[in-house]
Amino acid sequence: NAGVTQTPKFRILKIGQSMTLQCTQDMNHNYMYWYRQDPGMGLKLIYYSVGAGITDKGEVPNGYNVSRSTTEDFPLRLELAAPSQTSVYFCASRRQQGNYGGELFFGEGSRLTVL
Amino acid sequence: AQSVTQLDSQVPVFEEAPVELRCNYSSSVSVYLFWYVQYPNQGLQLLLKYLSGSTLVESINGFEAEFNKSQTSFHLRKPSVHISDTAEYFCAVSDHSAGGTSYGKLTFGQGTILTVHP
């Protein structure tokens, strides 16, 4: 079972470059999320999606964009990379539940360094 | 808005000793509570969760957490830790209000690094 798959696992960018972090899930989950993890700061929500064609901002969306054209894929786009975007990025998904208490399934993360 | 505070950033313990990882939350509405664990170079995995019912919840590997509404806490405990429990542990909350629009978004604490020494 693949679960949530993120690519690439590691990437070094120069300031001002752009890139896309890919996220795919094979569990037919409607809800998908992008978090960033910084040491001592926990995880902060960047964007989320409740289904194909529907996305919304989280707590720290500036400098990022997302799209959700299919149920499976939820790519995160970084435009004009800045050193402040150096972080570990996690994609997660969960199935839709009426009480929102369902488990989040996480990918293994993408470690991005901006120099 | 919700917030989560994990009171200890690092907790070192010896193998077979008991451990408690502390978590306090703040919310104006009812919440669901979670503990996630992250082993080195991996994503997060659900350890246990409180949704409703008994305030004491347990995981399959011996951890337990108790929801204390009056103290707004959800501390994680294990009576005897093993080397393999070395990991970072995250407490998290999500909005549980009727008609809420949280969409299962989790608010995470800062994390507690548990290091078990032989």
PDB file of C-alpha atoms in Angstrom:
ATOM      1  CA  ASN A   1       0.000   0.000   0.000  1.00  0.00           C
ATOM      2  CA  ALA A   2       1.540   3.292  -1.122  1.00  0.00           C
ATOM      3  CA  GLY A   3      -0.593   5.639   1.032  1.00  0.00           C
ATOM      4  CA  VAL A   4       0.619   9.242   0.666  1.00  0.00           C
ATOM      5  CA  THR A   5       3.616   9.695  -1.621  1.00  0.00           C
ATOM      6  CA  GLN A   6       5.678  12.876  -1.788  1.00  0.00           C
ATOM      7  CA  THR A   7       8.365  13.832  -4.282  1.00  0.00           C
ATOM      8  CA  PRO A   8      11.085  14.929  -4.185  1.00  0.00           C
ATOM      9  CA  LYS A   9      12.422  13.900  -0.784  1.00  0.00           C
ATOM     10  CA  PHE A  10      15.221  16.474  -0.887  1.00  0.00           C
ATOM     11  CA  ARG A  11      15.767  19.617  -2.916  1.00  0.00           C
ATOM     12  CA  ILE A  12      18.079  22.604  -2.824  1.00  0.00           C
ATOM     13  CA  LEU A  13      16.848  25.793  -4.472  1.00  0.00           C
ATOM     14  CA  LYS A  14      18.445  29.125  -5.147  1.00  0.00           C
ATOM     15  CA  ILE A  15      16.683  32.287  -4.024  1.00  0.00           C
ATOM     16  CA  GLY A  16      14.090  33.301  -6.610  1.00  0.00           C
ATOM     17  CA  GLN A  17      13.703  29.873  -8.187  1.00  0.00           C
ATOM     18  CA  SER A  18      10.352  28.114  -8.366  1.00  0.00           C
ATOM     19  CA  MET A  19       9.398  24.498  -7.896  1.00  0.00           C
ATOM     20  CA  THR A  20       6.505  22.153  -7.266  1.00  0.00           C
ATOM     21  CA  LEU A  21       6.289  19.589  -4.489  1.00  0.00           C
ATOM     22  CA  GLN A  22       4.213  16.653  -5.613  1.00  0.00           C
ATOM     23  CA  CYS A  23       1.761  14.752  -3.410  1.00  0.00           C
ATOM     24  CA  THR A  24      -0.320  11.733  -4.417  1.00  0.00           C
ATOM     25  CA  GLN A  25      -2.569   9.517  -2.345  1.00  0.00           C
ATOM     26  CA  ASP A  26      -4.164   6.240  -3.386  1.00  0.00           C
ATOM     27  CA  MET A  27      -6.746   5.943  -0.592  1.00  0.00           C
ATOM     28  CA  ASN A  28      -9.498   7.930  -2.344  1.00  0.00           C
ATOM     29  CA  HIS A  29      -9.435  10.518   0.448  1.00  0.00           C
ATOM     30  CA  ASN A  30     -11.316  13.736  -0.156  1.00  0.00           C
ATOM     31  CA  TYR A  31      -9.392  15.864   2.318  1.00  0.00           C
ATOM     32  CA  MET A  32      -5.762  16.760   1.729  1.00  0.00           C
ATOM     33  CA  TYR A  33      -3.390  19.122   3.542  1.00  0.00           C
ATOM     34  CA  TRP A  34       0.044  20.666   3.239  1.00  0.00           C
ATOM     35  CA  TYR A  35       1.994  21.398   6.420  1.00  0.00           C
ATOM     36  CA  ARG A  36       5.469  22.758   6.993  1.00  0.00           C
ATOM     37  CA  GLN A  37       7.574  21.698   9.953  1.00  0.00           C
ATOM     38  CA  ASP A  38      10.243  23.905  11.447  1.00  0.00           C
ATOM     39  CA  PRO A  39      12.353  22.921  14.491  1.00  0.00           C
ATOM     40  CA  GLY A  40      10.634  23.757  17.762  1.00  0.00           C
ATOM     41  CA  MET A  41       7.603  25.165  15.948  1.00  0.00           C
ATOM     42  CA  GLY A  42       5.492  22.092  15.340  1.00  0.00           C
ATOM     43  CA  LEU A  43       3.560  21.866  12.087  1.00  0.00           C
ATOM     44  CA  LYS A  44       1.850  24.813  10.448  1.00  0.00           C
ATOM     45  CA  LEU A  45      -0.943  24.402   7.894  1.00  0.00           C
ATOM     46  CA  ILE A  46      -0.179  25.997   4.518  1.00  0.00           C
ATOM     47  CA  TYR A  47      -3.173  24.996   2.360  1.00  0.00           C
ATOM     48  CA  TYR A  48      -5.870  22.374   2.411  1.00  0.00           C
ATOM     49  CA  SER A  49      -8.449  20.910   0.050  1.00  0.00           C
ATOM     50  CA  VAL A  50     -11.793  19.241   0.731  1.00  0.00           C
ATOM     51  CA  GLY A  51     -12.158  17.795  -2.763  1.00  0.00           C
ATOM     52  CA  ALA A  52     -11.187  18.166  -6.386  1.00  0.00           C
ATOM     53  CA  GLY A  53     -11.419  21.795  -7.455  1.00  0.00           C
ATOM     54  CA  ILE A  54     -11.741  23.132  -3.879  1.00  0.00           C
ATOM     55  CA  THR A  55      -8.799  24.604  -1.990  1.00  0.00           C
ATOM     56  CA  ASP A  56      -8.384  27.095   0.822  1.00  0.00           C
ATOM     57  CA  LYS A  57      -5.644  28.857   2.748  1.00  0.00           C
ATOM     58  CA  GLY A  58      -4.312  27.655   6.043  1.00  0.00           C
ATOM     59  CA  GLU A  59      -2.285  29.506   8.635  1.00  0.00           C
ATOM     60  CA  VAL A  60       0.834  30.287   6.536  1.00  0.00           C
ATOM     61  CA  PRO A  61      -0.104  30.442   2.824  1.00  0.00           C
ATOM     62  CA  ASN A  62       2.081  33.355   1.683  1.00  0.00           C
ATOM     63  CA  GLY A  63       4.569  32.371  -1.007  1.00  0.00           C
ATOM     64  CA  TYR A  64       2.732  29.168  -1.923  1.00  0.00           C
ATOM     65  CA  ASN A  65       0.013  28.042  -4.293  1.00  0.00           C
ATOM     66  CA  VAL A  66      -1.912  24.805  -4.694  1.00  0.00           C
ATOM     67  CA  SER A  67      -4.275  23.143  -7.108  1.00  0.00           C
ATOM     68  CA  ARG A  68      -6.486  20.061  -6.882  1.00  0.00           C
ATOM     69  CA  SER A  69      -7.542  18.856 -10.300  1.00  0.00           C
ATOM     70  CA  THR A  70      -7.996  15.223  -9.210  1.00  0.00           C
ATOM     71  CA  THR A  71      -8.836  13.434  -5.959  1.00  0.00           C
ATOM     72  CA  GLU A  72      -5.407  11.814  -5.915  1.00  0.00           C
ATOM     73  CA  ASP A  73      -3.062  14.760  -6.476  1.00  0.00           C
ATOM     74  CA  PHE A  74      -2.425  17.903  -4.449  1.00  0.00           C
ATOM     75  CA  PRO A  75       0.764  19.675  -5.636  1.00  0.00           C
ATOM     76  CA  LEU A  76       2.282  22.599  -3.726  1.00  0.00           C
ATOM     77  CA  ARG A  77       3.914  25.329  -5.799  1.00  0.00           C
ATOM     78  CA  LEU A  78       6.630  27.607  -4.431  1.00  0.00           C
ATOM     79  CA  GLU A  79       7.048  30.811  -6.407  1.00  0.00           C
ATOM     80  CA  LEU A  80      10.182  32.928  -5.979  1.00  0.00           C
ATOM     81  CA  ALA A  81      11.762  30.800  -3.270  1.00  0.00           C
ATOM     82  CA  ALA A  82      13.067  32.613  -0.204  1.00  0.00           C
ATOM     83  CA  PRO A  83      15.332  31.406   2.646  1.00  0.00           C
ATOM     84  CA  SER A  84      12.302  31.568   4.974  1.00  0.00           C
ATOM     85  CA  GLN A  85      10.815  28.686   3.002  1.00  0.00           C
ATOM     86  CA  THR A  86      13.606  26.354   4.073  1.00  0.00           C
ATOM     87  CA  SER A  87      11.641  23.679   5.892  1.00  0.00           C
ATOM     88  CA  VAL A  88      10.331  20.137   5.823  1.00  0.00           C
ATOM     89  CA  TYR A  89       7.009  19.891   4.009  1.00  0.00           C
ATOM     90  CA  PHE A  90       4.430  17.233   4.770  1.00  0.00           C
ATOM     91  CA  CYS A  91       1.409  16.282   2.754  1.00  0.00           C
ATOM     92  CA  ALA A  92      -1.447  14.508   4.541  1.00  0.00           C
ATOM     93  CA  SER A  93      -4.846  13.139   3.697  1.00  0.00           C
ATOM     94  CA  ARG A  94      -7.939  11.800   5.417  1.00  0.00           C
ATOM     95  CA  ARG A  95     -11.250  10.426   4.358  1.00  0.00           C
ATOM     96  CA  GLN A  96     -14.341  12.530   4.791  1.00  0.00           C
ATOM     97  CA  GLN A  97     -16.125  11.888   8.052  1.00  0.00           C
ATOM     98  CA  GLY A  98     -19.070  13.674   9.549  1.00  0.00           C
ATOM     99  CA  ASN A  99     -17.340  14.276  12.861  1.00  0.00           C
ATOM    100  CA  TYR A 100     -13.911  15.206  11.478  1.00  0.00           C
ATOM    101  CA  GLY A 101     -12.262  12.880  13.966  1.00  0.00           C
ATOM    102  CA  GLY A 102     -10.581  10.683  11.403  1.00  0.00           C
ATOM    103  CA  GLU A 103      -6.890   9.930  11.271  1.00  0.00           C
ATOM    104  CA  LEU A 104      -4.542  11.971   9.098  1.00  0.00           C
ATOM    105  CA  PHE A 105      -2.176   9.912   6.974  1.00  0.00           C
ATOM    106  CA  PHE A 106       1.145  11.635   6.317  1.00  0.00           C
ATOM    107  CA  GLY A 107       3.732  11.309   3.605  1.00  0.00           C
ATOM    108  CA  GLU A 108       7.403  10.957   4.509  1.00  0.00           C
ATOM    109  CA  GLY A 109       8.141  14.618   3.883  1.00  0.00           C
ATOM    110  CA  SER A 110      10.087  16.768   1.454  1.00  0.00           C
ATOM    111  CA  ARG A 111      13.120  18.572   2.835  1.00  0.00           C
ATOM    112  CA  LEU A 112      13.667  21.873   1.036  1.00  0.00           C
ATOM    113  CA  THR A 113      16.660  24.166   1.445  1.00  0.00           C
ATOM    114  CA  VAL A 114      16.723  27.641  -0.125  1.00  0.00           C
ATOM    115  CA  LEU A 115      20.171  29.204  -0.459  1.00  0.00           C
TER     116      LEU A 115
ATOM    117  CA  ALA B   1      -9.018  29.929  17.340  1.00  0.00           C
ATOM    118  CA  GLN B   2      -7.242  27.065  19.027  1.00  0.00           C
ATOM    119  CA  SER B   3      -3.763  26.678  20.392  1.00  0.00           C
ATOM    120  CA  VAL B   4      -1.732  23.820  21.793  1.00  0.00           C
ATOM    121  CA  THR B   5       1.177  24.065  24.213  1.00  0.00           C
ATOM    122  CA  GLN B   6       3.529  21.203  24.873  1.00  0.00           C
ATOM    123  CA  LEU B   7       5.280  22.104  28.054  1.00  0.00           C
ATOM    124  CA  ASP B   8       8.529  20.226  27.484  1.00  0.00           C
ATOM    125  CA  SER B   9      10.609  20.473  24.329  1.00  0.00           C
ATOM    126  CA  GLN B  10      12.854  17.559  25.322  1.00  0.00           C
ATOM    127  CA  VAL B  11      12.377  14.703  27.776  1.00  0.00           C
ATOM    128  CA  PRO B  12      15.293  12.331  28.437  1.00  0.00           C
ATOM    129  CA  VAL B  13      14.547   9.149  30.382  1.00  0.00           C
ATOM    130  CA  PHE B  14      16.163   5.811  31.069  1.00  0.00           C
ATOM    131  CA  GLU B  15      14.777   2.607  29.649  1.00  0.00           C
ATOM    132  CA  GLU B  16      11.971   1.025  31.731  1.00  0.00           C
ATOM    133  CA  ALA B  17      11.285   4.312  33.542  1.00  0.00           C
ATOM    134  CA  PRO B  18       7.848   5.953  33.418  1.00  0.00           C
ATOM    135  CA  VAL B  19       7.318   9.054  31.321  1.00  0.00           C
ATOM    136  CA  GLU B  20       4.747  11.835  30.985  1.00  0.00           C
ATOM    137  CA  LEU B  21       4.594  14.248  28.067  1.00  0.00           C
ATOM    138  CA  ARG B  22       2.454  17.248  28.882  1.00  0.00           C
ATOM    139  CA  CYS B  23      -0.040  18.942  26.591  1.00  0.00           C
ATOM    140  CA  ASN B  24      -2.402  21.826  27.285  1.00  0.00           C
ATOM    141  CA  TYR B  25      -4.817  23.309  24.784  1.00  0.00           C
ATOM    142  CA  SER B  26      -6.961  26.390  24.442  1.00  0.00           C
ATOM    143  CA  SER B  27     -10.210  26.523  22.492  1.00  0.00           C
ATOM    144  CA  SER B  28     -13.551  28.311  22.606  1.00  0.00           C
ATOM    145  CA  VAL B  29     -15.354  25.267  21.215  1.00  0.00           C
ATOM    146  CA  SER B  30     -15.348  21.537  21.785  1.00  0.00           C
ATOM    147  CA  VAL B  31     -12.313  19.770  20.396  1.00  0.00           C
ATOM    148  CA  TYR B  32     -10.995  16.424  19.364  1.00  0.00           C
ATOM    149  CA  LEU B  33      -7.547  15.616  20.733  1.00  0.00           C
ATOM    150  CA  PHE B  34      -4.721  13.628  19.195  1.00  0.00           C
ATOM    151  CA  TRP B  35      -1.193  12.461  19.832  1.00  0.00           C
ATOM    152  CA  TYR B  36       1.004  11.817  16.800  1.00  0.00           C
ATOM    153  CA  VAL B  37       4.492  10.293  16.831  1.00  0.00           C
ATOM    154  CA  GLN B  38       7.308  10.996  14.380  1.00  0.00           C
ATOM    155  CA  TYR B  39      10.244   8.606  14.179  1.00  0.00           C
ATOM    156  CA  PRO B  40      13.481   9.945  12.665  1.00  0.00           C
ATOM    157  CA  ASN B  41      13.207  10.820   8.967  1.00  0.00           C
ATOM    158  CA  GLN B  42       9.595   9.694   8.761  1.00  0.00           C
ATOM    159  CA  GLY B  43       6.163  11.282   8.571  1.00  0.00           C
ATOM    160  CA  LEU B  44       3.798  11.517  11.494  1.00  0.00           C
ATOM    161  CA  GLN B  45       1.702   8.548  12.630  1.00  0.00           C
ATOM    162  CA  LEU B  46      -1.374   8.609  14.810  1.00  0.00           C
ATOM    163  CA  LEU B  47      -0.649   7.270  18.286  1.00  0.00           C
ATOM    164  CA  LEU B  48      -4.041   7.763  19.935  1.00  0.00           C
ATOM    165  CA  LYS B  49      -7.044  10.064  19.915  1.00  0.00           C
ATOM    166  CA  TYR B  50      -9.886  11.274  22.083  1.00  0.00           C
ATOM    167  CA  LEU B  51     -13.208  11.917  20.354  1.00  0.00           C
ATOM    168  CA  SER B  52     -15.813  11.240  23.039  1.00  0.00           C
ATOM    169  CA  GLY B  53     -16.708   8.789  25.775  1.00  0.00           C
ATOM    170  CA  SER B  54     -14.103   7.530  28.234  1.00  0.00           C
ATOM    171  CA  THR B  55     -11.586  10.229  29.022  1.00  0.00           C
ATOM    172  CA  LEU B  56      -8.764   7.673  29.171  1.00  0.00           C
ATOM    173  CA  VAL B  57      -7.575   6.429  25.802  1.00  0.00           C
ATOM    174  CA  GLU B  58      -4.868   3.899  25.063  1.00  0.00           C
ATOM    175  CA  SER B  59      -2.586   2.966  22.193  1.00  0.00           C
ATOM    176  CA  ILE B  60      -1.574  -0.521  21.143  1.00  0.00           C
ATOM    177  CA  ASN B  61       2.022  -0.017  22.292  1.00  0.00           C
ATOM    178  CA  GLY B  62       1.310   0.892  25.926  1.00  0.00           C
ATOM    179  CA  PHE B  63       0.839   4.671  25.813  1.00  0.00           C
ATOM    180  CA  GLU B  64      -2.219   6.266  27.345  1.00  0.00           C
ATOM    181  CA  ALA B  65      -3.611   9.788  27.551  1.00  0.00           C
ATOM    182  CA  GLU B  66      -6.302  11.305  29.699  1.00  0.00           C
ATOM    183  CA  PHE B  67      -8.577  14.125  28.614  1.00  0.00           C
ATOM    184  CA  ASN B  68      -9.083  16.579  31.452  1.00  0.00           C
ATOM    185  CA  LYS B  69     -11.633  19.168  30.409  1.00  0.00           C
ATOM    186  CA  SER B  70     -11.382  21.300  33.538  1.00  0.00           C
ATOM    187  CA  GLN B  71      -7.612  21.625  33.165  1.00  0.00           C
ATOM    188  CA  THR B  72      -7.739  21.641  29.350  1.00  0.00           C
ATOM    189  CA  SER B  73      -5.023  19.022  29.260  1.00  0.00           C
ATOM    190  CA  PHE B  74      -4.309  15.806  27.376  1.00  0.00           C
ATOM    191  CA  HIS B  75      -1.091  14.447  28.869  1.00  0.00           C
ATOM    192  CA  LEU B  76       0.548  11.353  27.402  1.00  0.00           C
ATOM    193  CA  ARG B  77       1.950   8.685  29.714  1.00  0.00           C
ATOM    194  CA  LYS B  78       3.714   5.353  29.562  1.00  0.00           C
ATOM    195  CA  PRO B  79       4.574   3.345  32.684  1.00  0.00           C
ATOM    196  CA  SER B  80       7.740   1.782  31.231  1.00  0.00           C
ATOM    197  CA  VAL B  81       9.478   3.095  28.123  1.00  0.00           C
ATOM    198  CA  HIS B  82      11.621   1.237  25.623  1.00  0.00           C
ATOM    199  CA  ILE B  83      14.520   2.365  23.463  1.00  0.00           C
ATOM    200  CA  SER B  84      12.218   2.114  20.450  1.00  0.00           C
ATOM    201  CA  ASP B  85       9.951   4.832  21.909  1.00  0.00           C
ATOM    202  CA  THR B  86      12.620   7.413  21.094  1.00  0.00           C
ATOM    203  CA  ALA B  87      10.841   9.847  18.771  1.00  0.00           C
ATOM    204  CA  GLU B  88       9.199  13.246  18.611  1.00  0.00           C
ATOM    205  CA  TYR B  89       5.633  13.419  19.899  1.00  0.00           C
ATOM    206  CA  PHE B  90       3.064  15.977  18.820  1.00  0.00           C
ATOM    207  CA  CYS B  91      -0.181  16.882  20.538  1.00  0.00           C
ATOM    208  CA  ALA B  92      -2.901  18.240  18.239  1.00  0.00           C
ATOM    209  CA  VAL B  93      -6.491  19.491  18.367  1.00  0.00           C
ATOM    210  CA  SER B  94      -9.254  19.958  15.834  1.00  0.00           C
ATOM    211  CA  ASP B  95     -12.524  21.835  16.000  1.00  0.00           C
ATOM    212  CA  HIS B  96     -15.500  19.724  16.995  1.00  0.00           C
ATOM    213  CA  SER B  97     -18.245  22.353  17.021  1.00  0.00           C
ATOM    214  CA  ALA B  98     -21.573  21.495  15.427  1.00  0.00           C
ATOM    215  CA  GLY B  99     -21.746  23.035  11.984  1.00  0.00           C
ATOM    216  CA  GLY B 100     -18.089  23.945  12.192  1.00  0.00           C
ATOM    217  CA  THR B 101     -15.977  24.470   9.117  1.00  0.00           C
ATOM    218  CA  SER B 102     -12.670  23.225  10.438  1.00  0.00           C
ATOM    219  CA  TYR B 103     -12.608  20.396   7.847  1.00  0.00           C
ATOM    220  CA  GLY B 104     -10.477  18.310  10.161  1.00  0.00           C
ATOM    221  CA  LYS B 105      -7.641  20.800  10.169  1.00  0.00           C
ATOM    222  CA  LEU B 106      -5.288  20.069  13.014  1.00  0.00           C
ATOM    223  CA  THR B 107      -3.505  22.601  15.182  1.00  0.00           C
ATOM    224  CA  PHE B 108      -0.254  21.114  16.427  1.00  0.00           C
ATOM    225  CA  GLY B 109       1.853  21.763  19.469  1.00  0.00           C
ATOM    226  CA  GLN B 110       5.565  22.462  19.208  1.00  0.00           C
ATOM    227  CA  GLY B 111       6.551  18.830  19.743  1.00  0.00           C
ATOM    228  CA  THR B 112       8.376  16.968  22.518  1.00  0.00           C
ATOM    229  CA  ILE B 113      11.487  14.967  21.744  1.00  0.00           C
ATOM    230  CA  LEU B 114      11.522  11.836  23.886  1.00  0.00           C
ATOM    231  CA  THR B 115      14.942  10.234  24.172  1.00  0.00           C
ATOM    232  CA  VAL B 116      15.188   6.876  25.913  1.00  0.00           C
ATOM    233  CA  HIS B 117      18.641   5.985  27.174  1.00  0.00           C
ATOM    234  CA  PRO B 118      19.813   2.423  27.955  1.00  0.00           C
TER     235      PRO B 118
END
